[in-house]
Short mmCIF file of C-alpha atoms in Angstrom, two decimals:
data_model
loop_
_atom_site.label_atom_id
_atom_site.label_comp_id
_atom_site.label_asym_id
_atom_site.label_seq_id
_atom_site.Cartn_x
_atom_site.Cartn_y
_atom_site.Cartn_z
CA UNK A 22 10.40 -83.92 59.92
CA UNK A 23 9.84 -82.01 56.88
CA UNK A 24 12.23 -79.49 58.06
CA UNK A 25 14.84 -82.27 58.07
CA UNK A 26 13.34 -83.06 54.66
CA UNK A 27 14.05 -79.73 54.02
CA UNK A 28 17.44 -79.68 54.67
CA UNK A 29 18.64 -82.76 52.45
CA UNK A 30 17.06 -81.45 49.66
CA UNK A 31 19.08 -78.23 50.42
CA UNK A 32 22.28 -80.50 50.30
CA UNK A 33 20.83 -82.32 46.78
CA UNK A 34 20.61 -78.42 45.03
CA UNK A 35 24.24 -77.93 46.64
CA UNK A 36 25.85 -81.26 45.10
CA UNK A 37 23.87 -80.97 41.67
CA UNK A 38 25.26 -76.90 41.19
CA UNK A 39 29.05 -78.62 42.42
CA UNK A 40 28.87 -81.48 39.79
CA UNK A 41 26.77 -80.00 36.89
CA UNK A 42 27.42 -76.59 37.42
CA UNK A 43 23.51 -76.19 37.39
CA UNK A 44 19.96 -77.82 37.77
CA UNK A 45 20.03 -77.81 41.17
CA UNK A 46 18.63 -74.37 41.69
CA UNK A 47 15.24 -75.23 39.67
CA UNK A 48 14.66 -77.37 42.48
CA UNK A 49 14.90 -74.81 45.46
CA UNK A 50 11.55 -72.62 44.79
CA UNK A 51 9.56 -75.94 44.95
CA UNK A 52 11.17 -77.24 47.88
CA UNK A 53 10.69 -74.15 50.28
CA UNK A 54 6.81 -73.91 48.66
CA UNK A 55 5.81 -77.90 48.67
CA UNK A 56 8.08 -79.22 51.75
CA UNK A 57 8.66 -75.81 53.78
CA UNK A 58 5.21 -73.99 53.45
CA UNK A 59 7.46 -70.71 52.32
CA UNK A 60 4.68 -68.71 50.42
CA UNK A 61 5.68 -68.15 46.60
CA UNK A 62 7.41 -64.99 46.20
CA UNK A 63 9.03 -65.12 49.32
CA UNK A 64 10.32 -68.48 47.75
CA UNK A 65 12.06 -67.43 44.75
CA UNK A 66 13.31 -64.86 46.48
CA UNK A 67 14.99 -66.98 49.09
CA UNK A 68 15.74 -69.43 45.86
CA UNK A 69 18.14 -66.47 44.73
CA UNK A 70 19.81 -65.69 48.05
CA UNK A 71 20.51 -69.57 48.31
CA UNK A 72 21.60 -69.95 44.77
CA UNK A 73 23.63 -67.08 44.29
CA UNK A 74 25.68 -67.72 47.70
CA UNK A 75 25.95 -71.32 47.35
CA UNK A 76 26.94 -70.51 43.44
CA UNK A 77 29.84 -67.88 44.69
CA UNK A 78 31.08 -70.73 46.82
CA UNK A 79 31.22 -73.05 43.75
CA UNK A 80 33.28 -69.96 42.09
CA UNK A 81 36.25 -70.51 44.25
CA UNK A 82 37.60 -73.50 43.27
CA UNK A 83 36.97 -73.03 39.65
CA UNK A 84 39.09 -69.80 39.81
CA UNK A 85 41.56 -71.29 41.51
CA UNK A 86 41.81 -73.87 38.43
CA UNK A 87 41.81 -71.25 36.01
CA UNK A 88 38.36 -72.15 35.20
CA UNK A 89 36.61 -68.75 35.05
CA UNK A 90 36.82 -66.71 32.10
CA UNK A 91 36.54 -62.69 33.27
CA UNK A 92 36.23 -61.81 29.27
CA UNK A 93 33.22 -63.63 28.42
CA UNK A 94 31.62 -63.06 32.32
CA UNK A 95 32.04 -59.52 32.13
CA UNK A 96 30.35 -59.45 28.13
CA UNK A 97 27.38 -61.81 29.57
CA UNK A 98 26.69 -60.56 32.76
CA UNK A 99 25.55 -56.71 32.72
CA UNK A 100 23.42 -57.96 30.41
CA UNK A 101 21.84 -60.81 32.74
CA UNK A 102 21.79 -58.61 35.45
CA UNK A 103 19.58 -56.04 33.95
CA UNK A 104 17.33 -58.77 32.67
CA UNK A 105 16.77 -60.25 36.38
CA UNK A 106 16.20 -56.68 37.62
CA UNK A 107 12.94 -56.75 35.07
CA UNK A 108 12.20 -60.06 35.96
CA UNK A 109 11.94 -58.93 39.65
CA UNK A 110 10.20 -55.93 38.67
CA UNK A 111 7.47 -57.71 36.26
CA UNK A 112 7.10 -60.06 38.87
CA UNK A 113 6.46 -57.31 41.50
CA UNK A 114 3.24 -56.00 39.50
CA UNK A 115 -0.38 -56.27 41.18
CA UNK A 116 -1.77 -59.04 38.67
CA UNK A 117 1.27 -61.40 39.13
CA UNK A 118 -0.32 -63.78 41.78
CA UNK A 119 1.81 -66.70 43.04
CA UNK A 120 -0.61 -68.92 41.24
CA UNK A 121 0.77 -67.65 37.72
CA UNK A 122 3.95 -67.53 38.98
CA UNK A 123 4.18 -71.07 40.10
CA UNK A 124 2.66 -71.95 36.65
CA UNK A 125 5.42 -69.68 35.01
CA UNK A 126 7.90 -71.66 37.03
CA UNK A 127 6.71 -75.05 36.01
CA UNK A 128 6.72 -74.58 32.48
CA UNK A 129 10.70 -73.38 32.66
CA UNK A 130 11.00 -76.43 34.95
CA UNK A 131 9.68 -78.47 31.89
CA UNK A 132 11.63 -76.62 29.29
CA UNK A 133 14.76 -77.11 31.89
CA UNK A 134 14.41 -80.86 32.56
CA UNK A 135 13.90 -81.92 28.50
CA UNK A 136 16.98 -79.32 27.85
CA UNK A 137 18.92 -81.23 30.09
CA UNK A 138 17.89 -84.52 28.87
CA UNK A 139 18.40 -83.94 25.59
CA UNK A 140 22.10 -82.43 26.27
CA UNK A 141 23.00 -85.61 28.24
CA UNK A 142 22.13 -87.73 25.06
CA UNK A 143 24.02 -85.16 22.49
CA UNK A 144 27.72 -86.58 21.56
CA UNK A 145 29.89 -83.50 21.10
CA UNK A 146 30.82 -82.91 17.29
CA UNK A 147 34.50 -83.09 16.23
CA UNK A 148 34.10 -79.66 14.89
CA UNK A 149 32.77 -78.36 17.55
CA UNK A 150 35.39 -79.49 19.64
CA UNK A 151 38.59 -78.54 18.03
CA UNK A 152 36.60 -74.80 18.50
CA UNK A 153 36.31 -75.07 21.91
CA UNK A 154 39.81 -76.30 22.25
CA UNK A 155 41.00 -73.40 20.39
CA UNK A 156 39.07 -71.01 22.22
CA UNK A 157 37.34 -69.76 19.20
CA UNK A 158 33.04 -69.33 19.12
CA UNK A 159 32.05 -71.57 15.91
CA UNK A 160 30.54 -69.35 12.83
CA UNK A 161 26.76 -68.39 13.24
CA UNK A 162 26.33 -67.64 8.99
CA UNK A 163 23.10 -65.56 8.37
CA UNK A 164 22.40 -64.85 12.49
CA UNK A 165 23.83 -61.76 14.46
CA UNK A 166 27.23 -61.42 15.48
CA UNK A 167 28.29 -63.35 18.86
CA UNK A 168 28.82 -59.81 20.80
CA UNK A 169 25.79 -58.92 20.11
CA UNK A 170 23.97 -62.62 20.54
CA UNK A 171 25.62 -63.21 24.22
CA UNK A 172 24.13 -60.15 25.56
CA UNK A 173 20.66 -60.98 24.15
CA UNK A 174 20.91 -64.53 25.55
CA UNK A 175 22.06 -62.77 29.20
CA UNK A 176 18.63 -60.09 28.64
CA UNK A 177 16.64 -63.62 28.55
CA UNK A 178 18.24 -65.82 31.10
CA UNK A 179 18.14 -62.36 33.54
CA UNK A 180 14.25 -62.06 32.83
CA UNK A 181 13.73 -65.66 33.82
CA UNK A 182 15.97 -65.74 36.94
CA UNK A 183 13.86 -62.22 38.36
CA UNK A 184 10.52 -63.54 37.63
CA UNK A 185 10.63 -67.09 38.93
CA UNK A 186 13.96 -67.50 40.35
CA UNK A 187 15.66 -70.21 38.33
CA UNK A 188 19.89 -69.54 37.95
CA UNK A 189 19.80 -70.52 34.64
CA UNK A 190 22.80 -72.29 34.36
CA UNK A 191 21.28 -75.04 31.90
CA UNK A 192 21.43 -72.08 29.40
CA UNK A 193 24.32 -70.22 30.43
CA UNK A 194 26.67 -72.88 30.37
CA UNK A 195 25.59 -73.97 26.02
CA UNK A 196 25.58 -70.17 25.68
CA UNK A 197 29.10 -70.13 26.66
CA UNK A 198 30.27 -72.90 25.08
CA UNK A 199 28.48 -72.19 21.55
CA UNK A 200 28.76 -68.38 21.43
CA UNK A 201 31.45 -67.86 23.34
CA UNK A 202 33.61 -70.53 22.21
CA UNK A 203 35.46 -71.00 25.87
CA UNK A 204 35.82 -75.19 27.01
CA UNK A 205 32.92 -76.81 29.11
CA UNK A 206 34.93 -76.49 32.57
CA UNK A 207 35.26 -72.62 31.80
CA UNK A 208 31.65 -72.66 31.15
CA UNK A 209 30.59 -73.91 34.37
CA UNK A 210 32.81 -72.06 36.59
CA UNK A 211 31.97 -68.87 34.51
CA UNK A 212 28.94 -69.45 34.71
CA UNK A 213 28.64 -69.98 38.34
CA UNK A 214 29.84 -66.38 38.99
CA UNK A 215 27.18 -64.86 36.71
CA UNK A 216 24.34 -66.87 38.58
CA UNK A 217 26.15 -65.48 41.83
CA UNK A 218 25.73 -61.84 40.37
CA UNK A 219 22.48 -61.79 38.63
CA UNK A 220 20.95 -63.63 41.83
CA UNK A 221 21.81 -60.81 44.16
CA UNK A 222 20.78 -57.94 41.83
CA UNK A 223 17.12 -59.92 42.02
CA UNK A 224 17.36 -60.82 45.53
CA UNK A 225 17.40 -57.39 46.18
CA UNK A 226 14.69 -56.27 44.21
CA UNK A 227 12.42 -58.67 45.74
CA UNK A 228 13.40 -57.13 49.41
CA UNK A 229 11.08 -54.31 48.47
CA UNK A 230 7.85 -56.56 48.80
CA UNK A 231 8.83 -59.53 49.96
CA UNK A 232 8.67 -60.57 53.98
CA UNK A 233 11.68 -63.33 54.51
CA UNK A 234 12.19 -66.04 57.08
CA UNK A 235 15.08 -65.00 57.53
CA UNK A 236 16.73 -68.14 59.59
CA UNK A 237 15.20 -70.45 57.19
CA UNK A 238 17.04 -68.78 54.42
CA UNK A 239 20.27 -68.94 55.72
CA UNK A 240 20.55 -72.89 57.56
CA UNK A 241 18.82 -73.44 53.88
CA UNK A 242 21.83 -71.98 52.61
CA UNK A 243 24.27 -73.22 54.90
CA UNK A 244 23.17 -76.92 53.99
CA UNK A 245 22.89 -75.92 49.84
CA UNK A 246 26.40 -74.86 50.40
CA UNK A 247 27.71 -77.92 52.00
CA UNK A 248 26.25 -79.97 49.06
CA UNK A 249 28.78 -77.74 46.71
CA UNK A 250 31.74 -78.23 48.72
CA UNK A 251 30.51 -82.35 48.36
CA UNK A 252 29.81 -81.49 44.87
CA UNK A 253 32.69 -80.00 43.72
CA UNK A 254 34.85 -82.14 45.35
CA UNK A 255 32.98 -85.55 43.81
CA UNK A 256 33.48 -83.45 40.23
CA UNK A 257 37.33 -84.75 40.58
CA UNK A 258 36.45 -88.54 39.86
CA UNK A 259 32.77 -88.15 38.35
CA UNK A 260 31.65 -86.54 34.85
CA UNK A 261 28.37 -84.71 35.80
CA UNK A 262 26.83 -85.23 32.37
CA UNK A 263 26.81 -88.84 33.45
CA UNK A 264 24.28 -88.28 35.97
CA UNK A 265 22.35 -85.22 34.11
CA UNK A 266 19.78 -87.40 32.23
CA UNK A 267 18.55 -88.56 35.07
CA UNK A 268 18.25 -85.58 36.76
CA UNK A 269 16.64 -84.33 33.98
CA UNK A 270 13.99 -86.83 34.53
CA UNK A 271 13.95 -86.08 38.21
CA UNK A 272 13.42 -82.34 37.21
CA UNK A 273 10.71 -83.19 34.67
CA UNK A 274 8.43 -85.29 36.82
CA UNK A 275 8.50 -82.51 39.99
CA UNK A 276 7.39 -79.55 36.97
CA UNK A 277 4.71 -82.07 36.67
CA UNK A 278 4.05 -81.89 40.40
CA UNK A 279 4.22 -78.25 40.31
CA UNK A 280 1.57 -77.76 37.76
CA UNK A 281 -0.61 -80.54 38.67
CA UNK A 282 -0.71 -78.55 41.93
CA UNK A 283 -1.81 -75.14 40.69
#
């Protein structure tokens, strides 16, 4: 039964990445943990095989709509990548227990969930739209310049995805939008391919000391990516932000869980 369990909640991270681009991957490490008995760093490293597969899916039909900008993935990414390699690698060290992990892991759930409610109740700015339509990044006066402030952000979302193995799409996708100045449905299939590619660099990193289940990982996967294909497809007729307070919410009260737990 709580395999089955399992296995919806698979499909829920699947339709959530599809229709809001992200969110849905904060939810896998808790699932195989809480509802699967997966132990915790064999969780988030499953988490990033799952996400990053499932989030290459997602890629396709973004490209396809010209919805992936190369120019701003390929200035963000070798960035993120290198991040999520330390991640893994801090999270590989002998005093990192699960326990501090898991409590590492709630506290970016909590900072994830109140990100994403707060986004869902922000009204875009007419100024910050006509930049976006115009492909331009809006002025940071008095900060660093953008190519230097998109790699920094990509250092910091990497570190996050290796150590507890979040995507990170809640901060990709405003990193893209603000910095790089590229329009929300670029943002979200852009950043879907940088998840994909900062995933596997960790994923592999965590093969060093991690023992996998393997067959758990991949129908986990299988039913994550049939969620997308749902999700992406539902993304036609539905705005995601609609439902992304809510999930906020949703996210918010399982960090609770999480920490409660520990």
């Amino acid at each position: 039964m709580t395999l089955i369990l399992g296995y919806v909640l698979a499909i829920a991270i699947g339709l959530s990445l599809g229709l809001i681009g992200g969110g849905g991957s904060v939810l896998a490490v808790p699932i195989m943990v809480y509802v699967l008995g997966v132990p915790a760093k064999s969780a988030i490293a499953m988490s990033m095989f799952v996400v990053g597969f499932v989030s290459l899916l997602g890629v396709i039909p973004h490209w396809q709509q010209g919805n992936v900008n190369f120019k701003t993935f390929m200035t963000f990414t070798p960035a993120a990548m290198l991040g999520t390699f330390l991640g893994a690698k801090i999270a590989g060290l002998p005093w990192v227990n699960d326990t501090f992990q898991l409590v590492a892991f709630g506290i970016v759930m909590v900072v994830t969930s109140l990100f994403m409610i707060r986004q869902s109740s922000r009204k875009p700015q007419p100024s910050s739209v006509g930049a976006m339509a115009r492909h331009e990044p809006q002025p940071h006066h008095g900060r660093l310049p953008t190519w230097l402030l998109i790699p920094l952000e990509g250092i910091v979302v990497g570190i996050v995805t290796g150590f507890v193995g979040v995507g990170g799409g809640f901060l990709i996708i405003p990193a893209l939008v603000l910095l790089g100045g590229i329009p929300m449905k670029e943002a979200v299939g852009t950043s879907l391919l940088i998840i994909a590619f900062k995933s596997a660099i960790g994923f592999m990193e965590y093969l060093n000391y991690v023992t996998l289940d393997w067959q758990l990982m991949l129908t986990f996967t299988l039913a994550a990516s049939i969620g997308m294909g749902a999700g992406v497809y539902l993304s036609r007729s539905i705005d995601g932000r609609h439902l992304q307070k809510g999930f906020g919410y949703f996210v918010l009260a399982v960090a609770v869980f999480v920490l409660l737990k520990r």
